[in-house]
One Martini backbone bead per residue (centre of mass of N, CA, C, O) as a GRO file, in nm:
protein
  183
    1UNK     BB    1   4.820  -7.590  -2.794
    2UNK     BB    2   5.084  -7.706  -2.766
    3UNK     BB    3   5.232  -7.958  -2.582
    4UNK     BB    4   5.528  -7.857  -2.523
    5UNK     BB    5   5.416  -7.561  -2.429
    6UNK     BB    6   5.250  -7.677  -2.200
    7UNK     BB    7   5.488  -7.809  -2.039
    8UNK     BB    8   5.654  -7.587  -1.981
    9UNK     BB    9   5.437  -7.391  -1.845
   10UNK     BB   10   5.367  -7.589  -1.614
   11UNK     BB   11   5.659  -7.626  -1.498
   12UNK     BB   12   5.724  -7.348  -1.446
   13UNK     BB   13   5.483  -7.308  -1.241
   14UNK     BB   14   5.567  -7.501  -1.058
   15UNK     BB   15   5.859  -7.343  -1.007
   16UNK     BB   16   5.718  -7.011  -0.974
   17UNK     BB   17   5.604  -6.892  -1.266
   18UNK     BB   18   5.393  -6.668  -1.311
   19UNK     BB   19   5.396  -6.593  -1.632
   20UNK     BB   20   5.305  -6.885  -1.681
   21UNK     BB   21   5.062  -6.898  -1.548
   22UNK     BB   22   4.916  -6.641  -1.696
   23UNK     BB   23   4.927  -6.802  -1.962
   24UNK     BB   24   4.739  -7.028  -1.877
   25UNK     BB   25   4.487  -6.840  -1.818
   26UNK     BB   26   4.457  -6.707  -2.094
   27UNK     BB   27   4.414  -6.967  -2.245
   28UNK     BB   28   4.155  -7.106  -2.038
   29UNK     BB   29   3.955  -6.894  -1.952
   30UNK     BB   30   3.726  -6.948  -2.166
   31UNK     BB   31   3.661  -7.249  -2.089
   32UNK     BB   32   3.600  -7.217  -1.800
   33UNK     BB   33   3.373  -7.025  -1.813
   34UNK     BB   34   3.190  -7.211  -1.995
   35UNK     BB   35   3.160  -7.417  -1.807
   36UNK     BB   36   3.052  -7.244  -1.550
   37UNK     BB   37   2.810  -7.128  -1.703
   38UNK     BB   38   2.644  -7.391  -1.782
   39UNK     BB   39   2.575  -7.426  -1.452
   40UNK     BB   40   2.497  -7.103  -1.350
   41UNK     BB   41   2.349  -6.878  -1.547
   42UNK     BB   42   2.581  -6.646  -1.425
   43UNK     BB   43   2.811  -6.418  -1.481
   44UNK     BB   44   2.919  -6.317  -1.233
   45UNK     BB   45   2.942  -6.612  -1.098
   46UNK     BB   46   3.124  -6.714  -1.304
   47UNK     BB   47   3.362  -6.527  -1.274
   48UNK     BB   48   3.426  -6.594  -0.974
   49UNK     BB   49   3.472  -6.915  -1.033
   50UNK     BB   50   3.714  -6.860  -1.206
   51UNK     BB   51   3.883  -6.760  -1.039
   52UNK     BB   52   3.899  -6.968  -0.802
   53UNK     BB   53   4.006  -7.186  -1.002
   54UNK     BB   54   4.281  -7.049  -1.042
   55UNK     BB   55   4.362  -7.045  -0.753
   56UNK     BB   56   4.335  -7.335  -0.698
   57UNK     BB   57   4.545  -7.428  -0.940
   58UNK     BB   58   4.790  -7.265  -0.796
   59UNK     BB   59   4.782  -7.452  -0.516
   60UNK     BB   60   4.770  -7.752  -0.691
   61UNK     BB   61   4.991  -7.775  -0.895
   62UNK     BB   62   5.218  -7.957  -0.780
   63UNK     BB   63   5.013  -8.218  -0.778
   64UNK     BB   64   5.080  -8.232  -1.087
   65UNK     BB   65   5.226  -8.512  -1.257
   66UNK     BB   66   5.101  -8.427  -1.531
   67UNK     BB   67   5.134  -8.161  -1.769
   68UNK     BB   68   4.971  -8.238  -2.014
   69UNK     BB   69   4.680  -8.259  -1.830
   70UNK     BB   70   4.592  -7.987  -1.761
   71UNK     BB   71   4.317  -7.932  -1.879
   72UNK     BB   72   4.162  -8.163  -1.766
   73UNK     BB   73   4.214  -8.059  -1.462
   74UNK     BB   74   4.090  -7.783  -1.494
   75UNK     BB   75   3.800  -7.891  -1.557
   76UNK     BB   76   3.738  -8.029  -1.302
   77UNK     BB   77   3.757  -7.824  -1.121
   78UNK     BB   78   3.535  -7.638  -1.247
   79UNK     BB   79   3.297  -7.842  -1.197
   80UNK     BB   80   3.340  -7.872  -0.917
   81UNK     BB   81   3.289  -7.582  -0.843
   82UNK     BB   82   3.018  -7.529  -0.978
   83UNK     BB   83   2.857  -7.740  -0.811
   84UNK     BB   84   2.895  -7.638  -0.558
   85UNK     BB   85   2.782  -7.339  -0.592
   86UNK     BB   86   2.484  -7.464  -0.678
   87UNK     BB   87   2.435  -7.601  -0.413
   88UNK     BB   88   2.511  -7.346  -0.206
   89UNK     BB   89   2.305  -7.184  -0.295
   90UNK     BB   90   2.077  -6.950  -0.209
   91UNK     BB   91   1.773  -6.932  -0.162
   92UNK     BB   92   1.541  -6.757  -0.273
   93UNK     BB   93   1.354  -6.475  -0.171
   94UNK     BB   94   1.019  -6.403  -0.106
   95UNK     BB   95   0.821  -6.117  -0.071
   96UNK     BB   96   0.577  -5.958   0.072
   97UNK     BB   97   0.429  -5.653  -0.003
   98UNK     BB   98   0.362  -5.627   0.318
   99UNK     BB   99   0.667  -5.603   0.427
  100UNK     BB  100   0.680  -5.305   0.305
  101UNK     BB  101   0.480  -5.101   0.454
  102UNK     BB  102   0.688  -4.997   0.678
  103UNK     BB  103   0.812  -4.789   0.441
  104UNK     BB  104   0.601  -4.596   0.452
  105UNK     BB  105   0.580  -4.257   0.472
  106UNK     BB  106   0.287  -4.233   0.495
  107UNK     BB  107   0.067  -4.154   0.718
  108UNK     BB  108  -0.216  -4.233   0.862
  109UNK     BB  109  -0.542  -4.161   0.811
  110UNK     BB  110  -0.874  -4.157   0.882
  111UNK     BB  111  -0.954  -4.224   0.598
  112UNK     BB  112  -0.788  -4.478   0.565
  113UNK     BB  113  -0.925  -4.611   0.745
  114UNK     BB  114  -1.231  -4.599   0.699
  115UNK     BB  115  -1.184  -4.760   0.411
  116UNK     BB  116  -1.081  -5.025   0.533
  117UNK     BB  117  -1.312  -5.090   0.700
  118UNK     BB  118  -1.536  -5.076   0.459
  119UNK     BB  119  -1.392  -5.322   0.311
  120UNK     BB  120  -1.428  -5.535   0.532
  121UNK     BB  121  -1.712  -5.524   0.527
  122UNK     BB  122  -1.778  -5.600   0.265
  123UNK     BB  123  -1.612  -5.866   0.252
  124UNK     BB  124  -1.793  -6.002   0.471
  125UNK     BB  125  -2.050  -5.969   0.338
  126UNK     BB  126  -1.983  -6.138   0.085
  127UNK     BB  127  -1.875  -6.391   0.233
  128UNK     BB  128  -2.183  -6.444   0.355
  129UNK     BB  129  -2.332  -6.464   0.074
  130UNK     BB  130  -2.201  -6.748   0.057
  131UNK     BB  131  -2.139  -7.033   0.042
  132UNK     BB  132  -1.978  -7.281   0.239
  133UNK     BB  133  -1.770  -7.367   0.030
  134UNK     BB  134  -1.675  -7.079  -0.088
  135UNK     BB  135  -1.580  -6.963   0.192
  136UNK     BB  136  -1.388  -7.178   0.302
  137UNK     BB  137  -1.212  -7.166   0.029
  138UNK     BB  138  -1.112  -6.862   0.074
  139UNK     BB  139  -1.014  -6.890   0.382
  140UNK     BB  140  -0.793  -7.089   0.364
  141UNK     BB  141  -0.616  -6.927   0.135
  142UNK     BB  142  -0.621  -6.631   0.258
  143UNK     BB  143  -0.615  -6.635   0.560
  144UNK     BB  144  -0.464  -6.918   0.647
  145UNK     BB  145  -0.259  -6.992   0.390
  146UNK     BB  146  -0.298  -7.219   0.216
  147UNK     BB  147  -0.262  -7.488   0.038
  148UNK     BB  148  -0.376  -7.712  -0.192
  149UNK     BB  149  -0.279  -7.943  -0.059
  150UNK     BB  150  -0.402  -7.862   0.241
  151UNK     BB  151  -0.697  -7.857   0.119
  152UNK     BB  152  -0.720  -8.128  -0.005
  153UNK     BB  153  -0.704  -8.267   0.282
  154UNK     BB  154  -0.931  -8.088   0.434
  155UNK     BB  155  -1.169  -8.176   0.178
  156UNK     BB  156  -1.122  -8.441   0.031
  157UNK     BB  157  -0.984  -8.323  -0.234
  158UNK     BB  158  -0.881  -8.257  -0.530
  159UNK     BB  159  -0.683  -8.021  -0.655
  160UNK     BB  160  -0.876  -7.966  -0.913
  161UNK     BB  161  -1.117  -7.892  -0.731
  162UNK     BB  162  -1.005  -7.654  -0.576
  163UNK     BB  163  -0.944  -7.480  -0.817
  164UNK     BB  164  -1.229  -7.456  -0.888
  165UNK     BB  165  -1.346  -7.342  -0.637
  166UNK     BB  166  -1.169  -7.083  -0.648
  167UNK     BB  167  -1.270  -6.976  -0.927
  168UNK     BB  168  -1.553  -6.943  -0.818
  169UNK     BB  169  -1.542  -6.800  -0.556
  170UNK     BB  170  -1.419  -6.540  -0.674
  171UNK     BB  171  -1.657  -6.458  -0.868
  172UNK     BB  172  -1.869  -6.459  -0.648
  173UNK     BB  173  -1.730  -6.245  -0.489
  174UNK     BB  174  -1.741  -6.023  -0.711
  175UNK     BB  175  -2.032  -6.011  -0.751
  176UNK     BB  176  -2.118  -5.933  -0.474
  177UNK     BB  177  -1.939  -5.660  -0.449
  178UNK     BB  178  -2.096  -5.536  -0.710
  179UNK     BB  179  -2.368  -5.514  -0.573
  180UNK     BB  180  -2.267  -5.353  -0.310
  181UNK     BB  181  -2.158  -5.095  -0.467
  182UNK     BB  182  -2.451  -5.042  -0.664
  183UNK     BB  183  -2.629  -4.961  -0.386
   0.00000   0.00000   0.00000
């Protein structure tokens, strides 16, 4: 856009000409969207923030003293608003599949309860057949819900050792459960 044309559009928009501001939006929308998209990496959010940038620019346009600097001023607003959105974005929440068991439509029948009880008994038997280290490792991770770091602190071992113990204990438990099932 030519500098003189840009200055005329910005000046007209500052004086309340909505069509002039609309022309500025058309000219700069793709640039603003690209700036925002680069930071947010989400098309829907970037579209929303792009709209917010132009709303903010329309509100604050009277504060722009040098109309020829409109492009840079608008880019600063876009960068600031996209950073704000990225920082204030709520953390994504991952739910355990067990959370959704309540939504299961089928009522439990006695056979399901019996099978679950048998599986629990087999699992307890498999755990009892393991050595103390393997059993404590599996119990800490799966039943107590400890992280690898917490287990490392509890057992006073490096995280790599804890990972190896978990892998070995899982394999030994699998073998123990296969032995129980084949009997």
